[in-house]
JSON list of C-alpha atoms in Angstrom, two decimals:
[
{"chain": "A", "resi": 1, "resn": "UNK", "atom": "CA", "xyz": [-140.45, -33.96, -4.40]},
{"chain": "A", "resi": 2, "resn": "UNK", "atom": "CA", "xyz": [-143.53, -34.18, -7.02]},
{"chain": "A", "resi": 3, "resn": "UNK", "atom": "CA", "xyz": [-144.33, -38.05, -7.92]},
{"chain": "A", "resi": 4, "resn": "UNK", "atom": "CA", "xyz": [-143.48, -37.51, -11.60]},
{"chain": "A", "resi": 5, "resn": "UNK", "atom": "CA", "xyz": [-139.62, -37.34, -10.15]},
{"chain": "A", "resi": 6, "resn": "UNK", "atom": "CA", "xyz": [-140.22, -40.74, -7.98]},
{"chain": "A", "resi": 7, "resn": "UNK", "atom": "CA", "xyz": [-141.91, -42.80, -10.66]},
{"chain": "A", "resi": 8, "resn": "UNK", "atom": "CA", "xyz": [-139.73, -42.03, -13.50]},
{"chain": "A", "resi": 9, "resn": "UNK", "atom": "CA", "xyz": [-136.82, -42.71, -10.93]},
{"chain": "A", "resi": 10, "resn": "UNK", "atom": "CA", "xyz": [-138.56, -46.06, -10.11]},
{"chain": "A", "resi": 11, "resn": "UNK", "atom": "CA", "xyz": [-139.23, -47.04, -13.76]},
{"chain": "A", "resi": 12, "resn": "UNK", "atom": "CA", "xyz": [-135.13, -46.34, -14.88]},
{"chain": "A", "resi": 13, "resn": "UNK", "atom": "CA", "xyz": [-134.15, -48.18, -11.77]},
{"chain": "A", "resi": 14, "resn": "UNK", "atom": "CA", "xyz": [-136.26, -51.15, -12.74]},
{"chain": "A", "resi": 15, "resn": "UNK", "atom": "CA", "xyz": [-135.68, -50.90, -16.42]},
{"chain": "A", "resi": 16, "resn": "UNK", "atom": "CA", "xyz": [-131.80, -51.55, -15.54]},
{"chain": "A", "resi": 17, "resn": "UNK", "atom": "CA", "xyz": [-132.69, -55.05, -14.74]},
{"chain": "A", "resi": 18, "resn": "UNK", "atom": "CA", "xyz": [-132.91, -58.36, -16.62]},
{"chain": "A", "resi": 19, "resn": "UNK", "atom": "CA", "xyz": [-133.14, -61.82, -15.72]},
{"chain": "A", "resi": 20, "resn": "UNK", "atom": "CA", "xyz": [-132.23, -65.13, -17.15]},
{"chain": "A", "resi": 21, "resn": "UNK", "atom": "CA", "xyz": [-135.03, -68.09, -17.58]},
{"chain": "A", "resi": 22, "resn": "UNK", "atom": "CA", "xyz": [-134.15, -71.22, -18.94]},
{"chain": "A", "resi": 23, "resn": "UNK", "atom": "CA", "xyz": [-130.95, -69.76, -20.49]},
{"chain": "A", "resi": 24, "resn": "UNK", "atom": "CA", "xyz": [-133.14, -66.60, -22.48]},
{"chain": "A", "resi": 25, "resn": "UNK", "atom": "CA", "xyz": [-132.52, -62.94, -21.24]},
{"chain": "A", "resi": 26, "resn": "UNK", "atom": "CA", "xyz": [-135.59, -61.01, -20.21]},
{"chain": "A", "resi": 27, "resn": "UNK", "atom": "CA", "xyz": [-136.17, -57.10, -19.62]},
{"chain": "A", "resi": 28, "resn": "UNK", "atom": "CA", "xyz": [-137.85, -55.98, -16.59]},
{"chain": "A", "resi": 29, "resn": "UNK", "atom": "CA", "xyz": [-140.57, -53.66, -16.56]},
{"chain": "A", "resi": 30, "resn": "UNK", "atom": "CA", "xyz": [-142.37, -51.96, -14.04]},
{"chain": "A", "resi": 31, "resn": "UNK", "atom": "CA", "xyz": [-146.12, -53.09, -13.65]},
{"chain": "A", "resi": 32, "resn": "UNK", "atom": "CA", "xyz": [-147.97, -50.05, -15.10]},
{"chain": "A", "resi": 33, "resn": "UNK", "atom": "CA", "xyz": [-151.63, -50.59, -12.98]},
{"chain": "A", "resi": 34, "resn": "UNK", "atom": "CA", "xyz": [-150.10, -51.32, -9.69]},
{"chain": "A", "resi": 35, "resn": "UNK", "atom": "CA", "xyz": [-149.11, -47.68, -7.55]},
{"chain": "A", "resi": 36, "resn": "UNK", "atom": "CA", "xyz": [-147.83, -47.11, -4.41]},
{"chain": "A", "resi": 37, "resn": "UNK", "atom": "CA", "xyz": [-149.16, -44.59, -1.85]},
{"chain": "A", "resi": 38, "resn": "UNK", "atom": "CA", "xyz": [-149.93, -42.74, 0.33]},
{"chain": "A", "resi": 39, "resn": "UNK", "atom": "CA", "xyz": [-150.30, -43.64, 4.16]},
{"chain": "A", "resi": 40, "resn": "UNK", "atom": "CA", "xyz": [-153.40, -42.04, 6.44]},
{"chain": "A", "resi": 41, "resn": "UNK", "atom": "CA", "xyz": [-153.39, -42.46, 10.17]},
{"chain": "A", "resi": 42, "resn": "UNK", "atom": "CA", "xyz": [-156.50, -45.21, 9.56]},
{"chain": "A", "resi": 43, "resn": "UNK", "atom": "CA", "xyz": [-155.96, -45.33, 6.35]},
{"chain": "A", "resi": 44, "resn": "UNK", "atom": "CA", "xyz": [-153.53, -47.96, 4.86]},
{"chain": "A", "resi": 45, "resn": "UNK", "atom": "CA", "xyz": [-154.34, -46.32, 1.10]},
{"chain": "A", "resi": 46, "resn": "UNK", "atom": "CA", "xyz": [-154.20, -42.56, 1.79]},
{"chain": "A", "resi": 47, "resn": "UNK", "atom": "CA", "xyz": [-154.95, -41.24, -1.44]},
{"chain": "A", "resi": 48, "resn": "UNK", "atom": "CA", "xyz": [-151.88, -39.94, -3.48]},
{"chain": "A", "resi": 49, "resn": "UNK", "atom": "CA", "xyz": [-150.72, -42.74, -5.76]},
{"chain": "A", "resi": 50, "resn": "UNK", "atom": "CA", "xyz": [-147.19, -43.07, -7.16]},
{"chain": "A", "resi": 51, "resn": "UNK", "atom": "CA", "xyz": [-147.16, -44.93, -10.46]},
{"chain": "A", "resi": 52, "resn": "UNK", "atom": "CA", "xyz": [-143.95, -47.21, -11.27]},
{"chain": "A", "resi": 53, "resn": "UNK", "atom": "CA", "xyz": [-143.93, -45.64, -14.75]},
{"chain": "A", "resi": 54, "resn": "UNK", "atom": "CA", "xyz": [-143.04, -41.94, -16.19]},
{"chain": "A", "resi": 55, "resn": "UNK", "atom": "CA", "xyz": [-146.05, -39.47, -16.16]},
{"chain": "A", "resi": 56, "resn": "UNK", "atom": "CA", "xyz": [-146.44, -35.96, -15.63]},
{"chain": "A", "resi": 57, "resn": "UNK", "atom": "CA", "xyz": [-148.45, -35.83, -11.95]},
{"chain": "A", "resi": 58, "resn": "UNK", "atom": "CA", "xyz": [-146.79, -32.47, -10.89]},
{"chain": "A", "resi": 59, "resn": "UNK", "atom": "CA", "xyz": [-148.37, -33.66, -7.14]},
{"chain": "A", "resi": 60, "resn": "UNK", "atom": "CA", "xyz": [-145.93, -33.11, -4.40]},
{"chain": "A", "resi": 61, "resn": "UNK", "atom": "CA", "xyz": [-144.95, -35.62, -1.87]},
{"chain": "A", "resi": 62, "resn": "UNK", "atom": "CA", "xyz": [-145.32, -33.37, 1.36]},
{"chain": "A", "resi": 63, "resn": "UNK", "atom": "CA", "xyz": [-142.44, -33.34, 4.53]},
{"chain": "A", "resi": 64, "resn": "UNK", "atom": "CA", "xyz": [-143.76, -35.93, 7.06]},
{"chain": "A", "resi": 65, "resn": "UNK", "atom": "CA", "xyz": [-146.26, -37.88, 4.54]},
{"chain": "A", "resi": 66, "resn": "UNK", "atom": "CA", "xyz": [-145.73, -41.93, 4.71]},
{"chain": "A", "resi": 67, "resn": "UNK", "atom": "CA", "xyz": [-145.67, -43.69, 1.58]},
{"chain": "A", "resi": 68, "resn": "UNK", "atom": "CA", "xyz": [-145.34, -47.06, 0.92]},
{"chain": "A", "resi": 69, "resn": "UNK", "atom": "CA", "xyz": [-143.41, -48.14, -2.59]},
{"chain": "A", "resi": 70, "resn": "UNK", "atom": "CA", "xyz": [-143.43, -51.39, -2.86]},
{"chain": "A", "resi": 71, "resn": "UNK", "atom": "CA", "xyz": [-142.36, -51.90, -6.66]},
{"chain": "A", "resi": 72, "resn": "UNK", "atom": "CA", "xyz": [-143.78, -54.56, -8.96]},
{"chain": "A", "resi": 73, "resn": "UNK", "atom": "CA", "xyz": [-141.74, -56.06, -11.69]},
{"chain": "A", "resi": 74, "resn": "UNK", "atom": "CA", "xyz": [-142.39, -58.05, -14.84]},
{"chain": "A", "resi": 75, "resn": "UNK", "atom": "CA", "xyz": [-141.14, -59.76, -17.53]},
{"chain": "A", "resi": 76, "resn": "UNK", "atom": "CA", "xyz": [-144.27, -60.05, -19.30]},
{"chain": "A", "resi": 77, "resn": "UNK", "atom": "CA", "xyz": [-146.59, -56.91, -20.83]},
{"chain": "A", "resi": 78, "resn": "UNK", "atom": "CA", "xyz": [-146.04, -54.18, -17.53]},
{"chain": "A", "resi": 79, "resn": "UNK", "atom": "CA", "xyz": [-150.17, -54.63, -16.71]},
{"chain": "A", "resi": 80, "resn": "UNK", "atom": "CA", "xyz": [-151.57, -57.54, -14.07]},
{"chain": "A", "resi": 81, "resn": "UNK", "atom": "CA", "xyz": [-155.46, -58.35, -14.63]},
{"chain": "A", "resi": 82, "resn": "UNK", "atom": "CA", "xyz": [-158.15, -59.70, -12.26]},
{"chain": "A", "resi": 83, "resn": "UNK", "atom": "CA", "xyz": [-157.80, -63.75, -12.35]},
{"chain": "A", "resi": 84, "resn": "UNK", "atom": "CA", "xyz": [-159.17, -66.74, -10.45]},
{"chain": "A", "resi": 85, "resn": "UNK", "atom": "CA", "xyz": [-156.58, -67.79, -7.58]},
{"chain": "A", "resi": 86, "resn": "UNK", "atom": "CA", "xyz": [-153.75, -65.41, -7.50]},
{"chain": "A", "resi": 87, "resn": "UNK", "atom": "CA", "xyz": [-154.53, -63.28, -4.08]},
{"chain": "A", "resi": 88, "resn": "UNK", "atom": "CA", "xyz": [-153.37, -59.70, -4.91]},
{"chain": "A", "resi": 89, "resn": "UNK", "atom": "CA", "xyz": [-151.87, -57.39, -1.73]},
{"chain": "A", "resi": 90, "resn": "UNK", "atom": "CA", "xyz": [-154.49, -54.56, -2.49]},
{"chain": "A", "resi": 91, "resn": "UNK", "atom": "CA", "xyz": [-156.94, -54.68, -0.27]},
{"chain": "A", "resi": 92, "resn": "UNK", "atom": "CA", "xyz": [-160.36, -55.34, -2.54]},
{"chain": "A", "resi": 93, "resn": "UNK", "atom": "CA", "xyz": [-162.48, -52.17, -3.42]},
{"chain": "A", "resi": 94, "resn": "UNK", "atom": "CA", "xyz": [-165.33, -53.84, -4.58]},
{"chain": "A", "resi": 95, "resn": "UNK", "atom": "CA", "xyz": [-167.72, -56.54, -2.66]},
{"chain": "A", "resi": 96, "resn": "UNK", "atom": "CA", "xyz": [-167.15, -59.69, -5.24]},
{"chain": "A", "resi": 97, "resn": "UNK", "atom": "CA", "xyz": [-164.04, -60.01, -5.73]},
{"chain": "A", "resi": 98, "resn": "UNK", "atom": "CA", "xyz": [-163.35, -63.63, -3.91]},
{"chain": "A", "resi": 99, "resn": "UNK", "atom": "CA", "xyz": [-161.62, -64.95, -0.81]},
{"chain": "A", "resi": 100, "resn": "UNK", "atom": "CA", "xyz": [-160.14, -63.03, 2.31]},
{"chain": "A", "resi": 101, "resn": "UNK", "atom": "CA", "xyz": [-160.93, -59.65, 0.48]},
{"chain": "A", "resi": 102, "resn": "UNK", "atom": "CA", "xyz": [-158.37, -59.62, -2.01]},
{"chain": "A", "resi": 103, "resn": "UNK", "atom": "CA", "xyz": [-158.77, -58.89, -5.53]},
{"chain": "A", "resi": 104, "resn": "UNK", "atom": "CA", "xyz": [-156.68, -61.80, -7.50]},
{"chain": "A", "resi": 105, "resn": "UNK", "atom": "CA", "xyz": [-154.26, -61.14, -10.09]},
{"chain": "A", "resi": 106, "resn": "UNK", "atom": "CA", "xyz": [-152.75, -62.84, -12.77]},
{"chain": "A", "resi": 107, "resn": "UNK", "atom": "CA", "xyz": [-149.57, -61.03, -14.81]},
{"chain": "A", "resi": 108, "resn": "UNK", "atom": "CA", "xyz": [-149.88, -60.80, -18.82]},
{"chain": "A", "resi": 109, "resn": "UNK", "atom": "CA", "xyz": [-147.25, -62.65, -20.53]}
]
């Protein structure tokens, strides 16, 4: 299966949702700079990503690869940004990036 197929699954599957706040309707969208991926013997990010959004990576997900899709949904913009306080579950790929290693997100509304 190539990861254009998966993500473009993922994004119609998510895009088939709303939810209700306070009475108003509101579309989910998949976050568009949060992937899944790939898992190395190791190595908890591998190195193949999966976006949660159509795209044309023709990569193939292999027979006996691990991935791990854990989908992120919004009801604000589809992008999360680096913010004081909210710990993110990426591990942190750069040293500064505050407590316990995490980078810290905050969703766009």
């Amino acid at each position: 299966m190539r990861v254009s197929d998966v993500s473009a699954a993922i994004q119609e599957a998510m895009e088939s949702y709303e939810v209700e706040i306070r009475g108003k309707t509101f579309p989910i969208k998949p976050v568009r700079n949060i992937t899944a991926h790939d898992i190395k013997h190791y190595r908890i990010h591998g190195g193949k990503s999966i976006p949660f959004v159509k795209n044309s990576d023709q990569t193939k997900m292999e027979e006996g690869e691990v991935f791990a899709i854990e989908t992120f949904g919004t009801t604000g913009r589809g992008y999360v940004r680096d913010d004081v306080g909210f710990p993110s579950p990426m591990p942190a790929r750069r040293p500064n990036c505050g407590s316990g290693g995490h980078l810290r997100l905050r969703a766009e509304s």
